[in-house]
């Protein structure tokens, strides 16, 4: 009997100890957890905004959610004097008090208005101010790259939607009575944030270089595009297209014919004389043309009855490939094209990446080359001067120049570096594609020299592109309408000449000649980003 009593006492003591431990765990260790759970039973929440991951430049400067806008919120069930509340809201929002009174009478959980005028008096119960992030601001950059959200998505917003979308949100929390049928006005409201992991996208763009490019295009009211590549990496530092669009007013452009949504930086256009870079590369690399070879330019050249002319029919006399490149002599390069052969030229164009999909996370045209059969007869003439079936994007043009500036090695263009968390730590990295050699080092060196002559030769077509750090490049004037004298203007080049850092392509749709219209834009962009 005594043993049983001792055993029961021990069991009872253990039970009391366990119960006391459980009570301590609930009341002390998990106090905050159960307090929040109890409070949640007396809280009604209204979601007011959803959190979304940001899109950043290479230095983690955000392109999205940069600005905040202040709103005033009204919870009708918490407002006693709706007439007075409507008058106050009218003063803040500049909306008629009658309209607001009608809103307050409706059976809504809350009403939100944009603040138009700030006031310094206190707001009655049920009305409060709150700043919310704006996905896109009025001066946001890289809109054709970032894209937009809505019924339809575009750009990186679409490509990385699953990464950027989260379950995190901000809500208005209102305290209710036990029945949850009435709000307890004396306790006011609070803002609740539902936490979740938020991931962003880190691009290769440079916010400051992007701004320089867009500012230049806007100042000059350009319809076209510009691209800046980092020579040593192939990273896209800037990509801009014009005309632009407002990401907050997408519906305004749905019926527009001004091509606001078209990213001209990755759209194909006739390259005109910038294609002579590829013709020269093929001619020199194959050894079929040397720097000592000379050609006589009479101002025109006949192939099977099709007559090709130099610009304004001017004659350049006896010149070599370097001079012909500097003055952009059509007849000289058609003869060089005939000597080199269309197959060598087309093969070289493909090595440079024309007709190749580089896997960018935004829609991109891949350029176009004619079939070999289309280059017979007069077709070699069109190919040699970048006309006819040839199409190239400004990005591809910048890529070709970057390859030459990088001693003949092509770094495949890249737009996105990584998926990052809110601290900027990389969660998933997108490494660059493998580089490969396009040209022999000596050929690339000669081409860089030839591109320099375009800028410094007294008769060179690119004199307006010269910069304080020395530049090199090639003009292009792609004929669109001969009768109306309409051309697409191009200038593609690199800076500085001695130690190339940036490759820049400028395209002006339906502009003037490349030397007149595009070269000065190149100069302005180049000098600004070199200073930066």
Short mmCIF file of N, CA, C and O in Angstrom, two decimals, residues 2-111:
data_model
loop_
_atom_site.label_atom_id
_atom_site.label_comp_id
_atom_site.label_asym_id
_atom_site.label_seq_id
_atom_site.Cartn_x
_atom_site.Cartn_y
_atom_site.Cartn_z
N UNK A 2 1.92 1.28 0.82
CA UNK A 2 2.81 2.45 0.89
C UNK A 2 3.50 2.70 -0.46
O UNK A 2 3.67 3.83 -0.89
N UNK A 3 3.88 1.58 -1.12
CA UNK A 3 4.54 1.72 -2.42
C UNK A 3 3.58 2.33 -3.44
O UNK A 3 3.97 3.16 -4.28
N UNK A 4 2.31 1.92 -3.41
CA UNK A 4 1.32 2.48 -4.34
C UNK A 4 1.12 3.97 -4.11
O UNK A 4 1.00 4.76 -5.04
N UNK A 5 1.08 4.35 -2.83
CA UNK A 5 0.89 5.77 -2.51
C UNK A 5 2.08 6.58 -3.01
O UNK A 5 1.92 7.67 -3.59
N UNK A 6 3.28 6.08 -2.80
CA UNK A 6 4.48 6.79 -3.29
C UNK A 6 4.44 6.91 -4.82
O UNK A 6 4.74 7.96 -5.39
N UNK A 7 4.06 5.84 -5.49
CA UNK A 7 3.98 5.85 -6.96
C UNK A 7 2.98 6.89 -7.45
O UNK A 7 3.25 7.65 -8.38
N UNK A 8 1.78 6.92 -6.80
CA UNK A 8 0.76 7.90 -7.20
C UNK A 8 1.23 9.31 -6.98
O UNK A 8 0.94 10.22 -7.75
N UNK A 9 1.95 9.53 -5.84
CA UNK A 9 2.48 10.88 -5.57
C UNK A 9 3.47 11.30 -6.67
O UNK A 9 3.47 12.46 -7.11
N UNK A 10 4.32 10.36 -7.07
CA UNK A 10 5.30 10.69 -8.12
C UNK A 10 4.60 11.02 -9.44
O UNK A 10 4.93 11.99 -10.13
N UNK A 11 3.60 10.17 -9.80
CA UNK A 11 2.85 10.42 -11.04
C UNK A 11 2.15 11.76 -11.00
O UNK A 11 2.16 12.54 -11.96
N UNK A 12 1.50 12.06 -9.84
CA UNK A 12 0.79 13.33 -9.68
C UNK A 12 1.75 14.50 -9.77
O UNK A 12 1.45 15.53 -10.41
N UNK A 13 2.92 14.36 -9.16
CA UNK A 13 3.93 15.43 -9.21
C UNK A 13 4.39 15.68 -10.64
O UNK A 13 4.56 16.83 -11.09
N UNK A 14 4.62 14.58 -11.37
CA UNK A 14 5.03 14.72 -12.77
C UNK A 14 3.96 15.41 -13.60
O UNK A 14 4.25 16.27 -14.44
N UNK A 15 2.70 15.04 -13.38
CA UNK A 15 1.60 15.66 -14.13
C UNK A 15 1.52 17.14 -13.83
O UNK A 15 1.29 17.96 -14.73
N UNK A 16 1.66 17.50 -12.55
CA UNK A 16 1.62 18.93 -12.18
C UNK A 16 2.80 19.67 -12.81
O UNK A 16 2.65 20.80 -13.32
N UNK A 17 3.98 19.04 -12.81
CA UNK A 17 5.17 19.65 -13.40
C UNK A 17 4.98 19.86 -14.91
O UNK A 17 5.30 20.93 -15.44
N UNK A 18 4.44 18.85 -15.57
CA UNK A 18 4.20 18.96 -17.02
C UNK A 18 3.17 20.04 -17.31
O UNK A 18 3.32 20.84 -18.25
N UNK A 19 2.10 20.08 -16.51
CA UNK A 19 1.06 21.09 -16.71
C UNK A 19 1.63 22.49 -16.50
O UNK A 19 1.34 23.42 -17.26
N UNK A 20 2.44 22.64 -15.44
CA UNK A 20 3.06 23.94 -15.17
C UNK A 20 3.99 24.35 -16.31
O UNK A 20 4.03 25.51 -16.73
N UNK A 21 4.73 23.39 -16.85
CA UNK A 21 5.62 23.67 -17.96
C UNK A 21 4.86 24.09 -19.21
O UNK A 21 5.25 25.00 -19.93
N UNK A 22 3.72 23.40 -19.43
CA UNK A 22 2.89 23.75 -20.58
C UNK A 22 2.32 25.14 -20.45
O UNK A 22 2.31 25.93 -21.40
N UNK A 23 1.86 25.47 -19.24
CA UNK A 23 1.31 26.82 -19.00
C UNK A 23 2.40 27.87 -19.19
O UNK A 23 2.14 28.94 -19.76
N UNK A 24 3.61 27.59 -18.69
CA UNK A 24 4.73 28.53 -18.87
C UNK A 24 5.03 28.72 -20.36
O UNK A 24 5.25 29.84 -20.83
N UNK A 25 5.01 27.63 -21.13
CA UNK A 25 5.29 27.70 -22.57
C UNK A 25 4.26 28.55 -23.28
O UNK A 25 4.59 29.41 -24.12
N UNK A 26 2.97 28.35 -22.94
CA UNK A 26 1.90 29.08 -23.59
C UNK A 26 1.90 30.55 -23.20
O UNK A 26 1.77 31.44 -24.04
N UNK A 27 2.05 30.82 -21.85
CA UNK A 27 1.89 32.18 -21.36
C UNK A 27 3.15 33.03 -21.49
O UNK A 27 3.06 34.26 -21.54
N UNK A 28 4.32 32.40 -21.54
CA UNK A 28 5.56 33.16 -21.60
C UNK A 28 6.26 33.01 -22.95
O UNK A 28 6.48 33.98 -23.67
N UNK A 29 6.59 31.76 -23.29
CA UNK A 29 7.35 31.53 -24.51
C UNK A 29 6.55 31.90 -25.75
O UNK A 29 7.04 32.58 -26.65
N UNK A 30 5.28 31.49 -25.84
CA UNK A 30 4.44 31.73 -27.01
C UNK A 30 3.45 32.86 -26.80
O UNK A 30 2.43 32.93 -27.48
N UNK A 31 3.79 33.76 -25.87
CA UNK A 31 2.86 34.84 -25.54
C UNK A 31 2.51 35.67 -26.77
O UNK A 31 1.33 35.91 -27.06
N UNK A 32 3.53 36.13 -27.50
CA UNK A 32 3.27 36.99 -28.65
C UNK A 32 2.46 36.27 -29.72
O UNK A 32 1.55 36.85 -30.34
N UNK A 33 2.77 34.99 -29.95
CA UNK A 33 2.06 34.23 -30.97
C UNK A 33 0.57 34.13 -30.66
O UNK A 33 -0.27 34.45 -31.51
N UNK A 34 0.24 33.72 -29.42
CA UNK A 34 -1.17 33.55 -29.08
C UNK A 34 -1.88 34.89 -28.90
O UNK A 34 -3.09 34.99 -29.14
N UNK A 35 -1.13 35.92 -28.53
CA UNK A 35 -1.74 37.26 -28.45
C UNK A 35 -2.17 37.72 -29.83
O UNK A 35 -3.26 38.28 -30.02
N UNK A 36 -1.28 37.49 -30.81
CA UNK A 36 -1.62 37.87 -32.18
C UNK A 36 -2.80 37.06 -32.70
O UNK A 36 -3.68 37.59 -33.38
N UNK A 37 -2.82 35.76 -32.36
CA UNK A 37 -3.94 34.92 -32.80
C UNK A 37 -5.26 35.40 -32.19
O UNK A 37 -6.29 35.46 -32.87
N UNK A 38 -5.21 35.76 -30.91
CA UNK A 38 -6.42 36.26 -30.26
C UNK A 38 -6.86 37.59 -30.87
O UNK A 38 -8.05 37.84 -31.07
N UNK A 39 -5.85 38.43 -31.19
CA UNK A 39 -6.18 39.73 -31.78
C UNK A 39 -6.76 39.55 -33.19
O UNK A 39 -7.67 40.26 -33.59
N UNK A 40 -6.20 38.57 -33.93
CA UNK A 40 -6.69 38.35 -35.29
C UNK A 40 -8.16 37.97 -35.32
O UNK A 40 -8.86 38.24 -36.30
N UNK A 41 -8.64 37.34 -34.26
CA UNK A 41 -10.05 36.98 -34.20
C UNK A 41 -10.93 38.21 -34.07
O UNK A 41 -12.14 38.13 -34.30
N UNK A 42 -10.33 39.33 -33.69
CA UNK A 42 -11.11 40.56 -33.53
C UNK A 42 -10.66 41.63 -34.53
O UNK A 42 -10.86 42.80 -34.32
N UNK A 43 -10.02 41.19 -35.61
CA UNK A 43 -9.54 42.11 -36.64
C UNK A 43 -10.12 41.71 -37.99
O UNK A 43 -10.15 40.54 -38.34
N UNK A 44 -10.56 42.72 -38.72
CA UNK A 44 -10.99 42.51 -40.10
C UNK A 44 -10.00 43.25 -40.99
O UNK A 44 -9.70 44.42 -40.76
N UNK A 45 -9.47 42.56 -42.01
CA UNK A 45 -8.43 43.14 -42.85
C UNK A 45 -8.93 43.35 -44.27
O UNK A 45 -9.70 42.54 -44.80
N UNK A 46 -8.45 44.45 -44.88
CA UNK A 46 -8.75 44.76 -46.28
C UNK A 46 -7.42 44.94 -47.01
O UNK A 46 -6.64 45.81 -46.65
N UNK A 47 -7.17 44.12 -48.01
CA UNK A 47 -5.92 44.23 -48.76
C UNK A 47 -5.94 45.51 -49.60
O UNK A 47 -6.90 45.79 -50.32
N UNK A 48 -4.87 46.31 -49.48
CA UNK A 48 -4.81 47.58 -50.22
C UNK A 48 -3.72 47.58 -51.29
O UNK A 48 -3.76 48.39 -52.22
N UNK A 49 -2.72 46.72 -51.16
CA UNK A 49 -1.68 46.66 -52.18
C UNK A 49 -0.95 45.34 -52.09
O UNK A 49 -0.83 44.75 -51.02
N UNK A 50 -0.48 44.88 -53.26
CA UNK A 50 0.30 43.65 -53.32
C UNK A 50 1.76 44.00 -53.57
O UNK A 50 2.07 44.91 -54.34
N UNK A 51 2.64 43.29 -52.90
CA UNK A 51 4.06 43.53 -53.08
C UNK A 51 4.56 42.73 -54.27
O UNK A 51 4.13 41.61 -54.52
N UNK A 52 5.50 43.32 -55.01
CA UNK A 52 6.09 42.67 -56.18
C UNK A 52 7.58 42.95 -56.17
O UNK A 52 8.03 44.03 -55.77
N UNK A 53 8.35 41.98 -56.60
CA UNK A 53 9.80 42.16 -56.63
C UNK A 53 10.21 43.27 -57.57
O UNK A 53 9.55 43.55 -58.58
N UNK A 54 11.33 43.92 -57.26
CA UNK A 54 11.82 45.03 -58.07
C UNK A 54 12.72 44.54 -59.20
O UNK A 54 13.28 43.44 -59.15
N UNK A 55 12.90 45.40 -60.19
CA UNK A 55 13.85 45.17 -61.28
C UNK A 55 14.95 46.20 -61.12
O UNK A 55 14.69 47.40 -61.06
N UNK A 56 16.20 45.73 -61.03
CA UNK A 56 17.33 46.58 -60.67
C UNK A 56 18.33 46.71 -61.83
O UNK A 56 18.35 45.89 -62.75
N UNK A 57 19.19 47.74 -61.71
CA UNK A 57 20.31 47.83 -62.63
C UNK A 57 21.47 47.00 -62.05
O UNK A 57 21.33 46.33 -61.04
N UNK A 58 22.62 47.06 -62.66
CA UNK A 58 23.75 46.20 -62.24
C UNK A 58 24.31 46.60 -60.87
O UNK A 58 25.00 45.82 -60.23
N UNK A 59 24.00 47.83 -60.43
CA UNK A 59 24.46 48.30 -59.13
C UNK A 59 23.34 48.28 -58.09
O UNK A 59 23.45 48.93 -57.05
N UNK A 60 22.27 47.54 -58.38
CA UNK A 60 21.12 47.39 -57.49
C UNK A 60 20.35 48.70 -57.30
O UNK A 60 19.72 48.92 -56.27
N UNK A 61 20.40 49.57 -58.29
CA UNK A 61 19.53 50.76 -58.31
C UNK A 61 18.21 50.33 -58.96
O UNK A 61 18.22 49.79 -60.07
N UNK A 62 17.08 50.53 -58.29
CA UNK A 62 15.81 50.02 -58.83
C UNK A 62 15.28 50.84 -60.00
O UNK A 62 15.39 52.07 -60.01
N UNK A 63 14.71 50.15 -60.97
CA UNK A 63 13.96 50.81 -62.04
C UNK A 63 12.48 50.91 -61.68
O UNK A 63 11.76 51.72 -62.26
N UNK A 64 12.03 50.07 -60.76
CA UNK A 64 10.62 50.03 -60.36
C UNK A 64 10.46 50.44 -58.91
O UNK A 64 11.42 50.38 -58.13
N UNK A 65 9.23 50.83 -58.53
CA UNK A 65 8.91 51.21 -57.15
C UNK A 65 9.86 52.26 -56.60
O UNK A 65 10.27 52.22 -55.44
N UNK A 66 10.23 53.22 -57.43
CA UNK A 66 11.15 54.27 -57.00
C UNK A 66 10.44 55.40 -56.27
O UNK A 66 11.03 56.06 -55.41
N UNK A 67 9.20 55.65 -56.62
CA UNK A 67 8.46 56.78 -56.06
C UNK A 67 7.28 56.29 -55.22
O UNK A 67 6.76 55.19 -55.42
N UNK A 68 6.87 57.16 -54.29
CA UNK A 68 5.71 56.89 -53.46
C UNK A 68 4.66 57.98 -53.70
O UNK A 68 5.01 59.13 -53.99
N UNK A 69 3.40 57.59 -53.60
CA UNK A 69 2.32 58.56 -53.74
C UNK A 69 1.46 58.47 -52.49
O UNK A 69 1.20 57.39 -51.96
N UNK A 70 1.03 59.64 -52.00
CA UNK A 70 0.25 59.68 -50.77
C UNK A 70 -1.25 59.62 -51.08
O UNK A 70 -1.75 60.33 -51.96
N UNK A 71 -1.94 58.74 -50.35
CA UNK A 71 -3.38 58.57 -50.51
C UNK A 71 -4.07 58.83 -49.18
O UNK A 71 -3.47 58.72 -48.10
N UNK A 72 -5.36 59.15 -49.26
CA UNK A 72 -6.19 59.23 -48.06
C UNK A 72 -7.23 58.11 -48.14
O UNK A 72 -7.83 57.88 -49.19
N UNK A 73 -7.36 57.38 -47.05
CA UNK A 73 -8.29 56.26 -46.96
C UNK A 73 -9.45 56.62 -46.03
O UNK A 73 -9.23 57.27 -44.99
N UNK A 74 -10.64 56.22 -46.41
CA UNK A 74 -11.83 56.44 -45.56
C UNK A 74 -12.55 55.10 -45.38
O UNK A 74 -12.78 54.38 -46.35
N UNK A 75 -12.85 54.77 -44.11
CA UNK A 75 -13.61 53.56 -43.79
C UNK A 75 -15.01 53.99 -43.36
O UNK A 75 -15.21 54.47 -42.23
N UNK A 76 -15.99 53.88 -44.25
CA UNK A 76 -17.34 54.43 -43.99
C UNK A 76 -17.95 53.98 -42.67
O UNK A 76 -18.58 54.79 -41.97
N UNK A 77 -17.79 52.73 -42.27
CA UNK A 77 -18.43 52.23 -41.05
C UNK A 77 -17.85 52.84 -39.79
O UNK A 77 -18.45 52.73 -38.72
N UNK A 78 -16.69 53.47 -39.90
CA UNK A 78 -16.06 54.08 -38.73
C UNK A 78 -16.34 55.58 -38.64
O UNK A 78 -15.90 56.24 -37.71
N UNK A 79 -17.04 56.11 -39.63
CA UNK A 79 -17.27 57.56 -39.69
C UNK A 79 -18.68 57.87 -39.23
O UNK A 79 -19.66 57.38 -39.81
N UNK A 80 -18.81 58.71 -38.18
CA UNK A 80 -20.12 59.11 -37.66
C UNK A 80 -20.72 60.24 -38.47
O UNK A 80 -21.84 60.17 -38.97
N UNK A 81 -19.96 61.33 -38.61
CA UNK A 81 -20.44 62.52 -39.32
C UNK A 81 -19.95 62.47 -40.76
O UNK A 81 -18.88 62.99 -41.09
N UNK A 82 -20.72 61.86 -41.64
CA UNK A 82 -20.28 61.67 -43.03
C UNK A 82 -20.28 62.98 -43.81
O UNK A 82 -19.50 63.15 -44.74
N UNK A 83 -21.13 63.91 -43.43
CA UNK A 83 -21.16 65.20 -44.12
C UNK A 83 -19.85 65.95 -43.88
O UNK A 83 -19.23 66.47 -44.82
N UNK A 84 -19.43 66.00 -42.62
CA UNK A 84 -18.18 66.68 -42.29
C UNK A 84 -16.99 65.95 -42.91
O UNK A 84 -16.06 66.58 -43.42
N UNK A 85 -17.04 64.61 -42.87
CA UNK A 85 -15.96 63.82 -43.47
C UNK A 85 -15.83 64.10 -44.96
O UNK A 85 -14.72 64.22 -45.50
N UNK A 86 -16.98 64.23 -45.64
CA UNK A 86 -16.97 64.51 -47.07
C UNK A 86 -16.35 65.87 -47.36
O UNK A 86 -15.62 66.05 -48.34
N UNK A 87 -16.63 66.84 -46.51
CA UNK A 87 -16.06 68.19 -46.69
C UNK A 87 -14.54 68.17 -46.53
O UNK A 87 -13.80 68.80 -47.29
N UNK A 88 -14.08 67.41 -45.52
CA UNK A 88 -12.63 67.30 -45.29
C UNK A 88 -11.95 66.59 -46.46
O UNK A 88 -10.92 67.04 -46.98
N UNK A 89 -12.54 65.48 -46.88
CA UNK A 89 -11.97 64.73 -48.00
C UNK A 89 -11.97 65.54 -49.28
O UNK A 89 -11.06 65.44 -50.10
N UNK A 90 -13.00 66.34 -49.47
CA UNK A 90 -13.08 67.19 -50.66
C UNK A 90 -11.94 68.19 -50.70
O UNK A 90 -11.35 68.45 -51.75
N UNK A 91 -11.62 68.73 -49.52
CA UNK A 91 -10.53 69.71 -49.45
C UNK A 91 -9.19 69.05 -49.75
O UNK A 91 -8.31 69.66 -50.37
N UNK A 92 -9.03 67.81 -49.34
CA UNK A 92 -7.76 67.10 -49.55
C UNK A 92 -7.62 66.60 -50.97
O UNK A 92 -6.55 66.66 -51.58
N UNK A 93 -8.72 66.11 -51.54
CA UNK A 93 -8.67 65.42 -52.84
C UNK A 93 -9.09 66.30 -54.01
O UNK A 93 -8.87 65.92 -55.17
N UNK A 94 -9.72 67.45 -53.72
CA UNK A 94 -10.26 68.34 -54.75
C UNK A 94 -11.34 67.65 -55.58
O UNK A 94 -11.54 67.95 -56.76
N UNK A 95 -12.03 66.69 -54.94
CA UNK A 95 -13.22 66.06 -55.51
C UNK A 95 -14.43 66.66 -54.80
O UNK A 95 -14.36 66.97 -53.60
N UNK A 96 -15.53 66.82 -55.50
CA UNK A 96 -16.70 67.46 -54.89
C UNK A 96 -17.18 66.68 -53.67
O UNK A 96 -17.15 65.45 -53.65
N UNK A 97 -17.62 67.42 -52.65
CA UNK A 97 -18.10 66.78 -51.42
C UNK A 97 -19.34 65.93 -51.69
O UNK A 97 -19.56 64.90 -51.04
N UNK A 98 -20.17 66.33 -52.67
CA UNK A 98 -21.36 65.55 -53.02
C UNK A 98 -20.96 64.16 -53.54
O UNK A 98 -21.56 63.15 -53.17
N UNK A 99 -19.95 64.15 -54.40
CA UNK A 99 -19.48 62.86 -54.94
C UNK A 99 -18.94 61.98 -53.81
O UNK A 99 -19.22 60.77 -53.76
N UNK A 100 -18.19 62.57 -52.90
CA UNK A 100 -17.61 61.80 -51.80
C UNK A 100 -18.70 61.29 -50.85
O UNK A 100 -18.64 60.15 -50.37
N UNK A 101 -19.71 62.12 -50.60
CA UNK A 101 -20.81 61.67 -49.73
C UNK A 101 -21.52 60.47 -50.34
O UNK A 101 -21.92 59.54 -49.63
N UNK A 102 -21.67 60.47 -51.65
CA UNK A 102 -22.27 59.32 -52.32
C UNK A 102 -21.40 58.08 -52.15
O UNK A 102 -21.89 56.97 -51.92
N UNK A 103 -20.06 58.27 -52.24
CA UNK A 103 -19.14 57.15 -52.06
C UNK A 103 -19.25 56.59 -50.64
O UNK A 103 -19.22 55.37 -50.44
N UNK A 104 -19.36 57.48 -49.65
CA UNK A 104 -19.41 57.05 -48.26
C UNK A 104 -20.69 56.29 -47.93
O UNK A 104 -20.74 55.49 -46.99
N UNK A 105 -21.75 56.54 -48.69
CA UNK A 105 -23.02 55.86 -48.45
C UNK A 105 -23.02 54.43 -49.00
O UNK A 105 -23.84 53.61 -48.61
N UNK A 106 -22.11 54.16 -49.92
CA UNK A 106 -22.07 52.83 -50.52
C UNK A 106 -21.51 51.82 -49.54
O UNK A 106 -20.73 52.15 -48.65
N UNK A 107 -21.87 50.59 -49.75
CA UNK A 107 -21.47 49.52 -48.83
C UNK A 107 -20.07 49.01 -49.21
O UNK A 107 -19.90 47.89 -49.70
N UNK A 108 -19.06 49.85 -48.96
CA UNK A 108 -17.68 49.49 -49.27
C UNK A 108 -16.88 49.39 -47.98
O UNK A 108 -17.14 50.10 -47.01
N UNK A 109 -15.89 48.50 -47.97
CA UNK A 109 -15.04 48.37 -46.79
C UNK A 109 -14.18 49.62 -46.61
O UNK A 109 -13.99 50.09 -45.48
N UNK A 110 -13.66 50.14 -47.71
CA UNK A 110 -12.87 51.36 -47.63
C UNK A 110 -12.91 52.07 -48.99
O UNK A 110 -13.21 51.47 -50.01
N UNK A 111 -12.58 53.36 -48.96
CA UNK A 111 -12.50 54.16 -50.18
C UNK A 111 -11.13 54.82 -50.19
O UNK A 111 -10.65 55.30 -49.16
#
